[in-house]
Coordinates of C-alpha atoms in Angstrom, one line a residue:
M1 CA 77.7 17.9 11.8
K2 CA 78.8 17.3 8.3
K3 CA 76.1 14.7 8.0
L4 CA 73.3 17.0 9.0
P5 CA 73.0 18.8 5.7
L6 CA 73.1 15.5 3.9
F7 CA 70.2 14.1 6.0
L8 CA 68.3 17.4 5.6
S9 CA 68.7 17.2 1.8
L10 CA 67.6 13.6 1.8
A11 CA 64.6 14.4 4.0
M12 CA 63.6 17.4 1.8
G13 CA 63.9 15.2 -1.3
L14 CA 61.7 12.5 0.2
I15 CA 59.1 15.1 1.3
S16 CA 59.0 16.6 -2.2
L17 CA 58.6 13.2 -3.8
A18 CA 55.8 12.3 -1.4
S19 CA 53.9 15.5 -2.1
C20 CA 53.7 14.9 -5.8
E21 CA 50.3 13.7 -7.1
K22 CA 50.1 11.3 -9.9
E23 CA 47.9 12.6 -12.7
I24 CA 45.5 10.1 -14.1
V25 CA 44.5 10.6 -17.7
E26 CA 41.4 8.7 -18.8
V27 CA 41.7 7.6 -22.4
E28 CA 38.4 7.0 -24.1
N29 CA 37.9 4.0 -26.3
P30 CA 36.1 5.4 -29.5
A31 CA 34.9 1.9 -30.5
Q32 CA 33.3 1.3 -27.2
N33 CA 31.7 4.7 -27.1
K34 CA 30.3 4.1 -30.6
A35 CA 28.9 0.7 -29.6
V36 CA 27.2 2.2 -26.5
A37 CA 25.8 5.1 -28.5
A38 CA 24.4 2.7 -31.2
A39 CA 22.8 0.4 -28.6
T40 CA 21.3 3.5 -26.8
S41 CA 19.9 4.9 -30.0
Q42 CA 18.5 1.4 -30.9
N43 CA 16.8 1.1 -27.5
A44 CA 15.3 4.5 -28.2
A45 CA 14.2 3.5 -31.7
L46 CA 12.2 0.5 -30.7
P47 CA 9.5 2.0 -28.4
G48 CA 7.2 4.9 -29.4
G49 CA 4.9 3.6 -32.0
T50 CA 3.1 0.6 -33.5
W51 CA 5.0 -1.9 -35.7
R52 CA 3.3 -3.9 -38.5
L53 CA 4.7 -6.9 -40.3
T54 CA 5.4 -5.8 -43.9
D55 CA 7.5 -8.7 -45.3
M56 CA 8.6 -12.2 -44.3
T57 CA 11.0 -14.5 -46.2
S58 CA 12.2 -18.0 -45.5
S59 CA 15.5 -19.4 -46.6
V60 CA 16.2 -23.2 -46.5
V61 CA 19.6 -24.8 -46.7
L62 CA 19.6 -28.5 -47.3
P63 CA 22.5 -30.7 -45.8
G64 CA 25.3 -31.3 -48.2
S65 CA 24.1 -28.5 -50.5
N66 CA 25.3 -25.0 -50.9
E67 CA 22.0 -24.0 -52.6
V68 CA 19.6 -21.7 -50.7
S69 CA 15.9 -21.8 -51.4
N70 CA 14.3 -18.4 -50.7
T71 CA 10.6 -18.1 -50.4
S72 CA 8.4 -15.0 -49.7
M73 CA 6.1 -16.0 -46.9
F74 CA 4.2 -12.8 -46.4
A75 CA 1.7 -13.4 -49.2
R76 CA 1.0 -16.9 -47.8
L77 CA 0.2 -15.6 -44.3
K78 CA -3.4 -15.5 -43.3
P79 CA -4.9 -12.0 -43.3
S80 CA -5.6 -12.4 -39.6
L81 CA -1.8 -12.6 -39.0
R82 CA -0.9 -9.8 -41.4
D83 CA -3.0 -7.1 -39.6
N84 CA -1.4 -7.7 -36.2
Q85 CA 0.1 -4.6 -34.5
I86 CA 3.1 -4.7 -32.1
Q87 CA 4.2 -2.2 -29.5
Y88 CA 7.5 -2.1 -27.7
Q89 CA 6.9 0.2 -24.7
E90 CA 9.4 2.0 -22.5
G91 CA 10.3 -0.1 -19.6
G92 CA 10.3 -3.3 -21.6
Q93 CA 6.6 -4.1 -21.9
Y94 CA 5.6 -5.9 -25.1
I95 CA 2.0 -5.7 -26.5
E96 CA 0.7 -7.6 -29.5
N97 CA -2.7 -6.6 -30.7
E98 CA -4.6 -9.0 -33.0
G99 CA -5.9 -6.2 -35.2
Q100 CA -9.4 -6.3 -36.8
L101 CA -9.2 -9.8 -38.1
K102 CA -8.6 -12.5 -35.4
Q103 CA -7.6 -16.1 -36.2
D104 CA -9.5 -17.4 -33.1
E105 CA -12.5 -15.3 -32.0
D106 CA -12.2 -16.7 -28.4
A107 CA -8.5 -15.6 -28.1
P108 CA -7.8 -12.3 -26.3
Q109 CA -7.5 -9.2 -28.4
Q110 CA -4.1 -8.5 -26.9
S111 CA -1.1 -10.6 -25.7
T112 CA 1.3 -8.9 -23.3
G113 CA 4.8 -9.8 -22.3
S114 CA 8.3 -8.2 -22.1
W115 CA 11.1 -7.4 -24.5
K116 CA 14.8 -6.8 -24.0
L117 CA 17.4 -5.6 -26.4
N118 CA 21.0 -6.7 -25.5
E119 CA 23.8 -4.2 -24.9
K120 CA 25.1 -4.4 -28.4
G121 CA 21.6 -4.0 -29.9
D122 CA 21.9 -7.0 -32.1
S123 CA 19.7 -9.4 -30.2
L124 CA 16.0 -9.0 -29.2
T125 CA 14.3 -11.4 -26.7
I126 CA 10.5 -11.4 -26.5
S127 CA 8.8 -13.2 -23.6
I128 CA 5.1 -14.0 -23.4
G129 CA 4.0 -16.1 -20.5
Q130 CA 6.4 -19.1 -20.2
S131 CA 7.6 -18.7 -23.8
A132 CA 10.7 -16.7 -24.8
R133 CA 12.1 -16.2 -28.3
S134 CA 15.3 -14.6 -29.3
Y135 CA 15.9 -12.9 -32.7
A136 CA 19.0 -11.4 -34.4
V137 CA 18.4 -7.7 -35.1
T138 CA 19.8 -7.1 -38.5
E139 CA 18.3 -3.6 -38.9
L140 CA 16.7 -1.1 -36.5
T141 CA 15.9 2.4 -37.4
A142 CA 13.1 4.8 -36.4
N143 CA 10.8 3.3 -39.1
S144 CA 12.2 -0.2 -39.9
L145 CA 12.9 -3.3 -37.9
R146 CA 14.3 -6.5 -39.4
L147 CA 14.5 -9.7 -37.3
R148 CA 16.1 -13.0 -38.2
T149 CA 15.9 -16.4 -36.6
T150 CA 17.4 -19.7 -37.7
Q151 CA 16.1 -23.1 -36.8
S152 CA 17.5 -26.6 -37.5
I153 CA 14.9 -29.1 -38.7
P154 CA 15.1 -32.9 -39.0
Q155 CA 17.3 -34.3 -41.8
G156 CA 19.9 -31.6 -41.0
A157 CA 18.4 -28.7 -42.9
S158 CA 18.3 -25.2 -41.5
V159 CA 15.5 -22.6 -42.0
T160 CA 16.2 -18.9 -41.6
T161 CA 13.2 -16.6 -41.3
T162 CA 13.5 -12.9 -41.8
S163 CA 10.6 -10.7 -40.6
V164 CA 10.5 -7.0 -41.6
F165 CA 8.3 -4.6 -39.6
S166 CA 7.5 -1.0 -40.4
R167 CA 5.8 1.9 -38.6

């Protein structure tokens, strides 16, 4: 009989522990939220208008040298390339319009493909037909887009091309 209160106390203690719910507090990661918000706003900034090339520069680094040769390429582009218009549409459709001046009269007025901005918003891939090119996005606002690509050429040199687009 003396053990009955002990067992009842033990049983009540176990029941009370089993009935407790563990509270889960979700802690937000501000850096992650900021990155997601930035990528979302960049995805929203790209579509919704026509982009035109407004500047293009080329930087060459020769092997064994720390010197960088910078050249403005925009003035050297043919007028038929400078008047092209680009649209990034919702849903990932890419449209490049040749503008009024065409380099090849037999070429179609428009080329279509797809575009995709990565989750961080720092890389843009454009695909047309079987060809795909990736660019580093160094600036993307409602009115300005700056893309950069780097290529290695024979003799070990590298060429970085920066293209600036405006609406």
